[in-house]
Coordinates of C-alpha atoms in Angstrom, one line a residue:
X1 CA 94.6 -113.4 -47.5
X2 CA 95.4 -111.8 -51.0
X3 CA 94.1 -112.6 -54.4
X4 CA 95.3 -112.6 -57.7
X5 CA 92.1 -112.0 -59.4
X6 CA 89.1 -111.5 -57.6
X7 CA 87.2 -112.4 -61.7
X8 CA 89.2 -115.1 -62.4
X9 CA 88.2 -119.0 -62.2
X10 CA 91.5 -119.9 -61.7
X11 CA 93.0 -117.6 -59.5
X12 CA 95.7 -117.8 -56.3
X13 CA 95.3 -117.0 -53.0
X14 CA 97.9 -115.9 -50.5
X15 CA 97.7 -116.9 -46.6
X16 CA 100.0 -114.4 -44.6
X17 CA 99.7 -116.6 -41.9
X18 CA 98.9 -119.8 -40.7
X19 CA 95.4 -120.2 -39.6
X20 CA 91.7 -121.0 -40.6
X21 CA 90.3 -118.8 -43.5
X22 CA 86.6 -118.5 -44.4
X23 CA 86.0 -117.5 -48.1
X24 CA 82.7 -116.5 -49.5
X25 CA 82.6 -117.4 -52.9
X26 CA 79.7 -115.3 -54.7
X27 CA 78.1 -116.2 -58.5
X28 CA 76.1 -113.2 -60.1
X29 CA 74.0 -113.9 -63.3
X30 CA 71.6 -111.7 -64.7
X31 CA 70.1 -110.4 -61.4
X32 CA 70.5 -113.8 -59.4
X33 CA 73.3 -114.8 -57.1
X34 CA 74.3 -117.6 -55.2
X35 CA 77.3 -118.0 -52.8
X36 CA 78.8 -120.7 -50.9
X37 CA 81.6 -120.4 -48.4
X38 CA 84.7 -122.6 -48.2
X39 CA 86.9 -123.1 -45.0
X40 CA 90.8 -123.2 -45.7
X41 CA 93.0 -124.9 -42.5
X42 CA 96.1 -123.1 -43.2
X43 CA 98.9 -124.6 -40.9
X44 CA 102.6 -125.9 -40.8
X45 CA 103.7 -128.8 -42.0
X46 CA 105.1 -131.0 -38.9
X47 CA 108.4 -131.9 -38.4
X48 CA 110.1 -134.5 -36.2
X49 CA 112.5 -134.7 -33.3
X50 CA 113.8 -138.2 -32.0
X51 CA 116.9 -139.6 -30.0
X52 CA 118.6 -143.1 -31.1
X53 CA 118.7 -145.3 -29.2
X54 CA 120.9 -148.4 -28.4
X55 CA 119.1 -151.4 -26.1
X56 CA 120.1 -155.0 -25.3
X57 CA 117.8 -158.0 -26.7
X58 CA 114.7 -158.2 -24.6
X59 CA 114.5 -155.1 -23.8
X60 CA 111.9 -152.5 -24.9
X61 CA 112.7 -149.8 -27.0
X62 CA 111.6 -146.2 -25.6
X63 CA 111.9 -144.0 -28.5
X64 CA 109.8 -140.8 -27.8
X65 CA 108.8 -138.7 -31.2
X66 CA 107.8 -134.9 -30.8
X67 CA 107.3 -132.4 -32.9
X68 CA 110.0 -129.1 -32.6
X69 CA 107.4 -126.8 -34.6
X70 CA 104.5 -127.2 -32.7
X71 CA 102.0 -128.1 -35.2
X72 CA 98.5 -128.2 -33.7
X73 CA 97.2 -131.8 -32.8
X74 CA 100.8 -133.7 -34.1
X75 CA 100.9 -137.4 -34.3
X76 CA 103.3 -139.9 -35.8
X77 CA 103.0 -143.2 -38.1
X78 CA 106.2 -145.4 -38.7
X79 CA 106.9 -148.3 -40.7
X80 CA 109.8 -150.5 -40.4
X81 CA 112.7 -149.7 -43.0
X82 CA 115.2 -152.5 -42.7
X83 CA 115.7 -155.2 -39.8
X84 CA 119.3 -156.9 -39.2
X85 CA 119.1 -160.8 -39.4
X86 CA 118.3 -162.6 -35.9
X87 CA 116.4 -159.3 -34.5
X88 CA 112.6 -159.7 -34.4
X89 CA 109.8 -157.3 -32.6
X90 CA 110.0 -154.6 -35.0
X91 CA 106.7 -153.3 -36.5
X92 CA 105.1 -150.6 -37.9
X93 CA 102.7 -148.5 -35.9
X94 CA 101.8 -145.0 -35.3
X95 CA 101.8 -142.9 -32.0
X96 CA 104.1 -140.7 -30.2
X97 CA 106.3 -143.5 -28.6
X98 CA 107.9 -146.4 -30.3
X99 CA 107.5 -149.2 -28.0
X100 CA 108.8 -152.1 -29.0
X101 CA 110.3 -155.4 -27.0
X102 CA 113.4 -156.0 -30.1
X103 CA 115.0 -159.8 -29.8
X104 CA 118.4 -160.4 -31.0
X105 CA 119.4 -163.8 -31.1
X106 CA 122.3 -163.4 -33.9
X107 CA 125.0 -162.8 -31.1
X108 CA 126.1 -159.8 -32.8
X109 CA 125.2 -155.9 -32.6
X110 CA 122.3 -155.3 -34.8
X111 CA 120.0 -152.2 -36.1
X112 CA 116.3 -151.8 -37.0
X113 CA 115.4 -148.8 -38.9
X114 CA 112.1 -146.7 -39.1
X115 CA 110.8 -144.8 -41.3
X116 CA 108.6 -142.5 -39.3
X117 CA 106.3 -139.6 -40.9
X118 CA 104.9 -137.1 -38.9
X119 CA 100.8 -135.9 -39.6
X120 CA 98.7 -132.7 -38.2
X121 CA 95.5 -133.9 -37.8
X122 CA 94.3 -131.4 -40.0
X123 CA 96.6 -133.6 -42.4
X124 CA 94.0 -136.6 -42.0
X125 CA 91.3 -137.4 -43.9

């Protein structure tokens, strides 16, 4: 990890790589000192694979989220985005499988969108 200014209260730092970083941050006044650390979980921001999926009414969906960057400790939250007339079932939830029983009873082809968001545990708070 590089600094910009090592004397400056409002400096940048600059993490090479992803990781966990330990800084000691050290006050000297007039012959006293005092220092307290701080702990910095540097990791990548996760990203989301899925596969659409087309099912009758009645059925359950099987949608399985991962994650293609391997963020450490990965999960998923989704919300529902927009729901055809006649289908019901839909609702928001988190995981790593959407798992929802969807009921058309319009008599026509219909789509539920989700708006899913992927969060590193490190992400949580």
């Amino acid at each position: 990890m590089t600094f910009g200014s090592g004397t400056s209260l409002s400096t940048t730092a600059t993490a090479g790589a992803y990781g966990i970083y330990i800084i000691r941050w050290t006050e000297n006044n007039n012959g006293c000192s005092d220092s307290q650390d701080i702990t910095i979980n540097y990791q990548k921001i996760p990203d989301i694979s899925y596969t659409n999926t087309d099912i009758c009414s009645g059925q359950q969906t099987n949608i399985q989220l991962s994650n293609p960057n391997a963020t450490p400790f990965s999960t998923f939250t989704w919300v529902v985005q927009s729901v055809d007339p006649g289908i019901s079932g839909a609702a928001n939830g988190s995981g790593s499988t959407i798992s929802q029983t969807l009921i058309n009873s319009s008599g026509v082809a219909g789509n539920v969108t989700y708006r899913v968001t992927p969060i590193g545990k490190w992400m949580q708070w």
